[in-house]
Tab-separated table of C-alpha atoms and ligand atoms in Angstrom:
chain	number	residue	atom	x	y	z
A	1	MET	CA	16.058	-26.006	8.267
A	2	ILE	CA	13.637	-24.373	5.862
A	3	PRO	CA	12.332	-26.879	3.299
A	4	ILE	CA	13.032	-24.933	0.132
A	5	THR	CA	13.001	-26.001	-3.511
A	6	PHE	CA	14.396	-23.834	-6.284
A	7	SER	CA	13.140	-24.506	-9.810
A	8	PRO	CA	15.892	-25.473	-12.296
A	9	ASP	CA	15.687	-22.010	-13.914
A	10	VAL	CA	16.020	-20.179	-10.626
A	11	GLU	CA	18.830	-22.505	-9.544
A	12	THR	CA	20.720	-21.647	-12.752
A	13	ALA	CA	20.109	-17.920	-12.287
A	14	ARG	CA	21.388	-18.099	-8.704
A	15	ALA	CA	24.518	-19.941	-9.786
A	16	SER	CA	25.285	-17.515	-12.626
A	17	GLY	CA	24.231	-14.345	-10.823
A	18	THR	CA	21.476	-13.494	-13.330
A	19	PRO	CA	18.927	-11.038	-11.908
A	20	ILE	CA	15.820	-12.672	-10.407
A	21	VAL	CA	12.356	-11.189	-9.889
A	22	ALA	CA	10.044	-12.732	-7.268
A	23	LEU	CA	6.337	-13.094	-8.104
A	24	GLU	CA	3.511	-13.807	-5.683
A	25	SER	CA	0.872	-16.529	-5.912
A	26	THR	CA	-2.128	-15.100	-4.006
A	27	ILE	CA	-2.938	-13.072	-7.096
A	28	ILE	CA	-3.217	-16.453	-8.899
A	29	THR	CA	-5.307	-18.299	-6.285
A	30	HIS	CA	-7.367	-15.496	-4.749
A	31	GLY	CA	-7.009	-12.535	-7.103
A	32	MET	CA	-8.087	-13.762	-10.540
A	33	PRO	CA	-10.481	-16.427	-11.859
A	34	TRP	CA	-9.251	-19.584	-13.612
A	35	PRO	CA	-8.080	-19.883	-16.401
A	36	ARG	CA	-7.089	-16.216	-16.771
A	37	ASN	CA	-5.053	-16.483	-13.564
A	38	VAL	CA	-2.734	-19.172	-14.960
A	39	GLU	CA	-2.547	-17.565	-18.376
A	40	THR	CA	-1.609	-14.250	-16.721
A	41	ALA	CA	0.971	-15.866	-14.452
A	42	ARG	CA	2.664	-17.348	-17.547
A	43	ARG	CA	2.602	-14.030	-19.392
A	44	VAL	CA	4.048	-12.251	-16.359
A	45	GLU	CA	6.916	-14.758	-16.242
A	46	ALA	CA	7.537	-14.263	-19.977
A	47	GLU	CA	7.587	-10.478	-19.483
A	48	VAL	CA	10.249	-10.798	-16.772
A	49	ARG	CA	12.364	-12.986	-19.077
A	50	ALA	CA	11.944	-10.621	-22.031
A	51	ASN	CA	13.404	-7.868	-19.865
A	52	GLY	CA	16.538	-9.728	-18.842
A	53	ALA	CA	15.657	-11.414	-15.549
A	54	THR	CA	14.519	-14.825	-14.326
A	55	PRO	CA	11.035	-15.062	-12.782
A	56	ALA	CA	10.575	-16.875	-9.457
A	57	THR	CA	6.917	-17.451	-8.646
A	58	ILE	CA	6.621	-18.346	-4.980
A	59	ALA	CA	4.215	-20.752	-3.240
A	60	VAL	CA	4.108	-23.422	-0.545
A	61	LEU	CA	3.401	-26.889	-1.952
A	62	ALA	CA	3.094	-29.867	0.393
A	63	GLY	CA	5.077	-28.114	3.083
A	64	ARG	CA	7.946	-26.961	0.863
A	65	LEU	CA	8.703	-23.383	-0.050
A	66	HIS	CA	8.934	-23.322	-3.847
A	67	VAL	CA	10.935	-20.528	-5.424
A	68	GLY	CA	10.072	-20.858	-9.099
A	69	LEU	CA	7.210	-23.111	-10.210
A	70	SER	CA	7.066	-25.620	-13.071
A	71	GLU	CA	4.291	-25.402	-15.693
A	72	ASP	CA	2.391	-28.214	-13.958
A	73	GLU	CA	2.766	-26.702	-10.499
A	74	LEU	CA	1.474	-23.370	-11.765
A	75	GLU	CA	-1.480	-25.012	-13.496
A	76	SER	CA	-2.519	-27.074	-10.465
A	77	LEU	CA	-2.130	-24.106	-8.124
A	78	GLY	CA	-4.339	-22.067	-10.461
A	79	GLN	CA	-7.082	-24.700	-10.296
A	80	ALA	CA	-6.773	-25.625	-6.619
A	81	ARG	CA	-9.592	-24.605	-4.300
A	82	ASP	CA	-8.426	-25.086	-0.731
A	83	VAL	CA	-5.154	-23.179	-0.870
A	84	ALA	CA	-4.411	-20.991	2.150
A	85	LYS	CA	-3.685	-17.296	1.663
A	86	LEU	CA	-0.423	-16.948	3.546
A	87	SER	CA	0.931	-13.883	5.232
A	88	ARG	CA	3.639	-13.396	7.897
A	89	ALA	CA	1.435	-14.832	10.663
A	90	ASP	CA	0.696	-18.243	9.141
A	91	PHE	CA	3.592	-18.846	6.717
A	92	ALA	CA	5.731	-20.923	9.108
A	93	ALA	CA	2.747	-22.936	10.371
A	94	CYS	CA	1.829	-23.912	6.796
A	95	LEU	CA	5.398	-25.128	6.121
A	96	ALA	CA	5.581	-26.958	9.446
A	97	ARG	CA	2.365	-28.882	8.929
A	98	GLY	CA	3.027	-29.769	5.296
A	99	GLY	CA	0.257	-27.626	3.827
A	100	ASN	CA	-0.325	-25.778	0.575
A	101	GLY	CA	-0.399	-22.014	0.479
A	102	ALA	CA	-0.294	-19.038	-1.824
A	103	THR	CA	1.915	-16.179	-0.730
A	104	THR	CA	0.610	-12.622	-0.334
A	105	VAL	CA	2.875	-9.617	-0.728
A	106	ALA	CA	4.042	-9.969	2.887
A	107	ALA	CA	4.825	-13.689	2.618
A	108	THR	CA	6.423	-13.318	-0.824
A	109	MET	CA	8.754	-10.630	0.564
A	110	ILE	CA	9.798	-12.992	3.364
A	111	ALA	CA	10.433	-15.787	0.848
A	112	ALA	CA	12.317	-13.470	-1.502
A	113	ARG	CA	14.644	-12.399	1.296
A	114	LEU	CA	15.288	-16.027	2.269
A	115	ALA	CA	16.157	-16.743	-1.372
A	116	GLY	CA	18.366	-13.676	-1.755
A	117	VAL	CA	15.995	-11.988	-4.224
A	118	GLU	CA	15.807	-8.195	-3.962
A	119	VAL	CA	12.980	-7.273	-6.337
A	120	PHE	CA	9.383	-8.441	-6.464
A	121	ALA	CA	6.491	-7.583	-8.805
A	122	THR	CA	2.809	-7.749	-7.900
A	123	GLY	CA	-0.464	-6.039	-8.827
A	124	GLY	CA	-1.348	-3.937	-5.837
A	125	ILE	CA	-0.278	-4.203	-2.227
A	126	GLY	CA	-2.700	-4.528	0.666
A	127	GLY	CA	-3.205	-1.413	2.774
A	128	VAL	CA	-5.493	0.339	5.212
A	129	HIS	CA	-9.103	-0.603	4.519
A	130	ARG	CA	-11.854	1.992	4.490
A	131	GLY	CA	-13.460	1.948	7.926
A	132	ALA	CA	-10.208	0.767	9.531
A	133	GLU	CA	-10.908	3.154	12.404
A	134	THR	CA	-13.486	0.598	13.571
A	135	SER	CA	-12.434	-2.660	11.849
A	136	PHE	CA	-8.668	-2.237	12.455
A	137	ASP	CA	-8.157	-3.923	9.059
A	138	ILE	CA	-4.654	-2.903	8.029
A	139	SER	CA	-2.782	-5.287	5.732
A	140	ALA	CA	0.314	-7.003	7.081
A	141	ASP	CA	1.907	-6.009	3.744
A	142	LEU	CA	2.601	-2.544	5.175
A	143	HIS	CA	4.502	-3.850	8.197
A	144	GLU	CA	6.434	-6.236	5.978
A	145	LEU	CA	7.605	-3.334	3.823
A	146	ALA	CA	8.915	-1.770	7.023
A	147	GLN	CA	11.094	-4.719	7.956
A	148	THR	CA	12.050	-6.829	4.938
A	149	PRO	CA	14.591	-5.444	2.444
A	150	VAL	CA	12.819	-6.100	-0.857
A	151	THR	CA	11.799	-3.525	-3.468
A	152	VAL	CA	8.152	-4.197	-4.332
A	153	VAL	CA	6.746	-2.990	-7.647
A	154	ALA	CA	2.967	-2.461	-7.559
A	155	ALA	CA	0.465	-0.257	-9.387
A	156	GLY	CA	-0.285	1.495	-6.106
A	157	ALA	CA	-2.525	0.258	-3.349
A	158	LYS	CA	-5.867	-1.036	-4.598
A	159	ALA	CA	-8.510	1.677	-4.950
A	160	ILE	CA	-10.828	-0.344	-2.673
A	161	LEU	CA	-8.635	0.883	0.200
A	162	ASP	CA	-8.338	4.140	2.079
A	163	LEU	CA	-5.378	5.549	0.168
A	164	PRO	CA	-4.657	8.618	2.357
A	165	LYS	CA	-4.540	6.421	5.478
A	166	THR	CA	-2.389	3.862	3.648
A	167	LEU	CA	0.128	6.609	2.821
A	168	GLU	CA	0.098	7.835	6.426
A	169	VAL	CA	0.857	4.365	7.790
A	170	LEU	CA	3.656	3.861	5.267
A	171	GLU	CA	5.156	7.173	6.300
A	172	THR	CA	4.934	6.267	9.983
A	173	LEU	CA	6.643	2.952	9.246
A	174	GLY	CA	9.424	4.660	7.298
A	175	VAL	CA	8.672	2.995	3.978
A	176	PRO	CA	9.786	4.935	0.873
A	177	VAL	CA	6.839	5.240	-1.518
A	178	ILE	CA	8.090	6.058	-5.007
A	179	ALA	CA	5.913	6.912	-8.009
A	180	LEU	CA	7.494	6.126	-11.364
A	181	GLY	CA	7.466	8.991	-13.837
A	182	GLN	CA	4.695	11.078	-12.270
A	183	ASP	CA	4.118	13.192	-9.171
A	184	GLU	CA	0.844	11.546	-8.249
A	185	LEU	CA	0.331	8.245	-6.490
A	186	PRO	CA	-1.330	5.831	-8.936
A	187	ALA	CA	-4.472	4.014	-7.744
A	188	PHE	CA	-4.194	0.519	-9.226
A	189	TRP	CA	-6.903	0.486	-11.934
A	190	SER	CA	-6.333	4.185	-12.641
A	191	ARG	CA	-3.253	6.370	-13.010
A	192	SER	CA	-4.410	9.072	-10.661
A	193	SER	CA	-5.487	9.112	-7.031
A	194	GLY	CA	-5.542	12.823	-6.327
A	195	LEU	CA	-2.712	12.233	-3.843
A	196	LYS	CA	0.873	13.333	-4.211
A	197	ALA	CA	3.385	10.507	-4.054
A	198	PRO	CA	6.007	11.055	-1.340
A	199	LEU	CA	8.856	10.378	-3.802
A	200	ARG	CA	9.153	10.428	-7.562
A	201	MET	CA	11.767	8.648	-9.680
A	202	ASP	CA	11.985	8.474	-13.432
A	203	ASP	CA	14.107	5.456	-14.166
A	204	PRO	CA	14.920	1.988	-12.823
A	205	ALA	CA	18.555	2.871	-12.113
A	206	GLN	CA	17.529	5.522	-9.560
A	207	ILE	CA	15.262	3.026	-7.820
A	208	ALA	CA	18.052	0.437	-7.720
A	209	ALA	CA	20.494	3.011	-6.332
A	210	ALA	CA	18.060	3.973	-3.566
A	211	HIS	CA	17.599	0.299	-2.691
A	212	ARG	CA	21.356	-0.164	-2.334
A	213	MET	CA	21.731	3.057	-0.337
A	214	ARG	CA	19.170	1.905	2.231
A	215	ALA	CA	21.101	-1.334	2.645
A	216	SER	CA	24.399	0.553	3.036
A	217	MET	CA	22.827	2.687	5.741
A	218	GLY	CA	21.665	-0.423	7.570
A	219	LEU	CA	18.017	0.615	7.301
A	220	PRO	CA	15.671	-2.338	7.565
A	221	GLY	CA	12.730	-2.690	5.225
A	222	GLY	CA	12.081	-2.310	1.540
A	223	GLN	CA	10.741	0.194	-0.924
A	224	LEU	CA	7.331	0.474	-2.509
A	225	VAL	CA	7.495	1.433	-6.163
A	226	THR	CA	4.129	2.492	-7.560
A	227	ASN	CA	4.013	2.107	-11.323
A	228	PRO	CA	1.016	3.711	-13.053
A	229	ILE	CA	-1.095	1.402	-15.211
A	230	PRO	CA	-0.538	2.190	-18.938
A	231	ALA	CA	-2.969	4.929	-20.075
A	232	ALA	CA	-4.544	2.677	-22.712
A	233	ASP	CA	-5.562	0.148	-20.042
A	234	GLU	CA	-6.753	2.325	-17.178
A	235	ILE	CA	-10.296	2.660	-15.881
A	236	ALA	CA	-10.953	6.237	-14.777
A	237	SER	CA	-11.594	6.430	-11.033
A	238	ASP	CA	-15.040	8.030	-11.430
A	239	VAL	CA	-16.089	5.211	-13.768
A	240	LEU	CA	-15.008	2.604	-11.259
A	241	ALA	CA	-16.211	4.339	-8.081
A	242	PRO	CA	-19.841	3.057	-8.151
A	243	SER	CA	-18.690	-0.572	-8.499
A	244	ILE	CA	-16.232	-0.147	-5.635
A	245	ARG	CA	-18.937	1.436	-3.451
A	246	GLN	CA	-21.383	-1.363	-4.197
A	247	ALA	CA	-18.811	-4.110	-3.541
A	248	LEU	CA	-17.868	-2.467	-0.228
A	249	ARG	CA	-21.540	-2.203	0.776
A	250	GLU	CA	-22.113	-5.892	0.007
A	251	ALA	CA	-19.007	-6.924	1.939
A	252	GLU	CA	-20.316	-5.091	4.963
A	253	GLU	CA	-23.834	-6.503	4.659
A	254	ARG	CA	-22.489	-10.036	4.440
A	255	GLY	CA	-20.040	-9.565	7.288
A	256	ILE	CA	-16.982	-10.418	5.154
A	257	ALA	CA	-13.913	-9.989	7.354
A	258	ALA	CA	-10.166	-10.560	7.681
A	259	LYS	CA	-8.452	-12.406	4.807
A	260	ALA	CA	-11.661	-12.799	2.847
A	261	VAL	CA	-12.176	-9.051	2.319
A	262	THR	CA	-9.749	-8.381	-0.541
A	263	PRO	CA	-10.607	-11.522	-2.590
A	264	PHE	CA	-14.346	-10.796	-2.144
A	265	LEU	CA	-14.003	-7.180	-3.282
A	266	LEU	CA	-11.853	-8.061	-6.305
A	267	GLN	CA	-14.320	-10.757	-7.401
A	268	ARG	CA	-17.377	-8.495	-6.994
A	269	ILE	CA	-15.726	-5.606	-8.841
A	270	PHE	CA	-14.860	-8.054	-11.639
A	271	GLU	CA	-18.540	-9.024	-11.881
A	272	LEU	CA	-19.877	-5.481	-11.546
A	273	THR	CA	-17.552	-4.146	-14.272
A	274	GLU	CA	-18.312	-7.149	-16.516
A	275	GLY	CA	-14.704	-8.187	-16.530
A	276	ARG	CA	-13.150	-4.797	-17.244
A	277	SER	CA	-11.411	-4.654	-13.892
A	278	LEU	CA	-9.683	-7.962	-14.640
A	279	GLU	CA	-8.370	-6.739	-18.000
A	280	ALA	CA	-6.902	-3.684	-16.288
A	281	ASN	CA	-5.477	-5.836	-13.486
A	282	ILE	CA	-3.722	-8.077	-16.032
A	283	ALA	CA	-2.287	-5.093	-17.925
A	284	LEU	CA	-0.901	-3.495	-14.790
A	285	VAL	CA	0.720	-6.692	-13.532
A	286	LEU	CA	2.495	-7.146	-16.868
A	287	ASN	CA	3.658	-3.537	-16.707
A	288	ASN	CA	4.964	-4.097	-13.168
A	289	ALA	CA	6.815	-7.262	-14.193
A	290	ARG	CA	8.610	-5.267	-16.895
A	291	LEU	CA	9.710	-2.535	-14.480
A	292	ALA	CA	10.738	-5.008	-11.777
A	293	ALA	CA	12.963	-6.861	-14.255
A	294	ARG	CA	14.636	-3.594	-15.248
A	295	ILE	CA	15.276	-2.697	-11.613
A	296	ALA	CA	16.723	-6.180	-10.990
A	297	VAL	CA	19.016	-5.776	-14.024
A	298	GLU	CA	20.238	-2.408	-12.685
A	299	LEU	CA	20.868	-3.923	-9.243
A	300	GLY	CA	22.873	-6.644	-10.930
A	301	ARG	CA	25.187	-4.013	-12.429
A	302	MET	CA	25.877	-2.397	-9.064
A	303	PRO	CA	28.254	-3.582	-6.357
A	304	ALA	CA	26.312	-5.532	-3.696
B	1	PSU	N1	-2.482	-7.678	-6.311
B	1	PSU	C1	-3.456	-8.046	-7.178
B	1	PSU	N2	-4.356	-8.986	-6.739
B	1	PSU	C2	-4.282	-9.564	-5.484
B	1	PSU	C3	-3.255	-9.155	-4.584
B	1	PSU	C4	-2.380	-8.207	-5.060
B	1	PSU	O1	-3.523	-7.538	-8.301
B	1	PSU	O2	-5.092	-10.431	-5.152
B	1	PSU	C5	-3.164	-9.767	-3.184
B	1	PSU	C6	-1.730	-9.684	-2.657
B	1	PSU	O3	-1.317	-10.997	-2.350
B	1	PSU	C7	-1.830	-8.831	-1.413
B	1	PSU	C8	-3.187	-9.193	-0.943
B	1	PSU	O4	-0.816	-9.117	-0.479
B	1	PSU	O5	-3.947	-9.133	-2.166
B	1	PSU	C9	-3.695	-8.242	0.129
B	1	PSU	O6	-4.531	-8.932	0.999
B	1	PSU	P1	-4.987	-8.279	2.390
B	1	PSU	O7	-5.704	-7.012	1.989
B	1	PSU	O8	-5.903	-9.303	3.016
B	1	PSU	O9	-3.760	-8.034	3.194
B	2	MN	MN1	-6.827	-7.399	6.007
């Protein structure tokens, strides 16, 4: 038996068949500094509600999988220091030993599937790191997209990654990568990456229909929807590039590896851009929450 607790809101939504959008918690614990992390998590939930769906923020608290967090749970998670960053490999172990953990994209997809939730909003997925040809650092998020049937809305893969290699791996794994409303793959903090997105769709209904079609065909895995950050909030890639280069150099010098890489880079880029990267990150997550809710509403109108 999986120890699972649904929040009252999520329980009600499940009973009435209201659309639900899953939200991850690693972005809260490892992706943004307190108190902006908690404030953002609340705003993201409000954005999902304003667009007709119920938010379900996912985390492991004292060995229970929580689908939907209370105000207090969200606040204490946002302030906690020793929370594990959970992915596919360590999710079950954390539950089994009664631990606390924040879910990455991979772990949130697993939880969403267990809870019957088809759509999930995040900031940016993990991908193939620069230098992966020697470090072998490829996020488990990519493999999860290949096997778990959840549509993930992100603003692209983070620009700290090797985006061409990330696209290649997604293609190999058979993951549909859809750009919303433009031909180019967005690059998290900026709208353009210089890379063509494999697929383009212009409205949430098309994305929902493709999700259902994959299920009808018995294809495992989900879809990656890349939603460009709003133009008013983006940081042009050439403006950001020096900060990314410096953060990457420091990570290498200090021997940062494995799970620590992404949180380290995000924190350093936040410092090097004097907080600008965080403002953009917040704007893009809100934008993704909005789109994810619309996709969930469309799915709710379609036969299962
Ligand atoms: N999106 C953000 N900030 C984050 C993340 C996503 O805006 O911190 C997290 C997600 O949880 C994602 C993780 O799964 O970064 C990727 O970590 P890694 O590169 O170690 O797989
Ligand atoms: Mn990694």
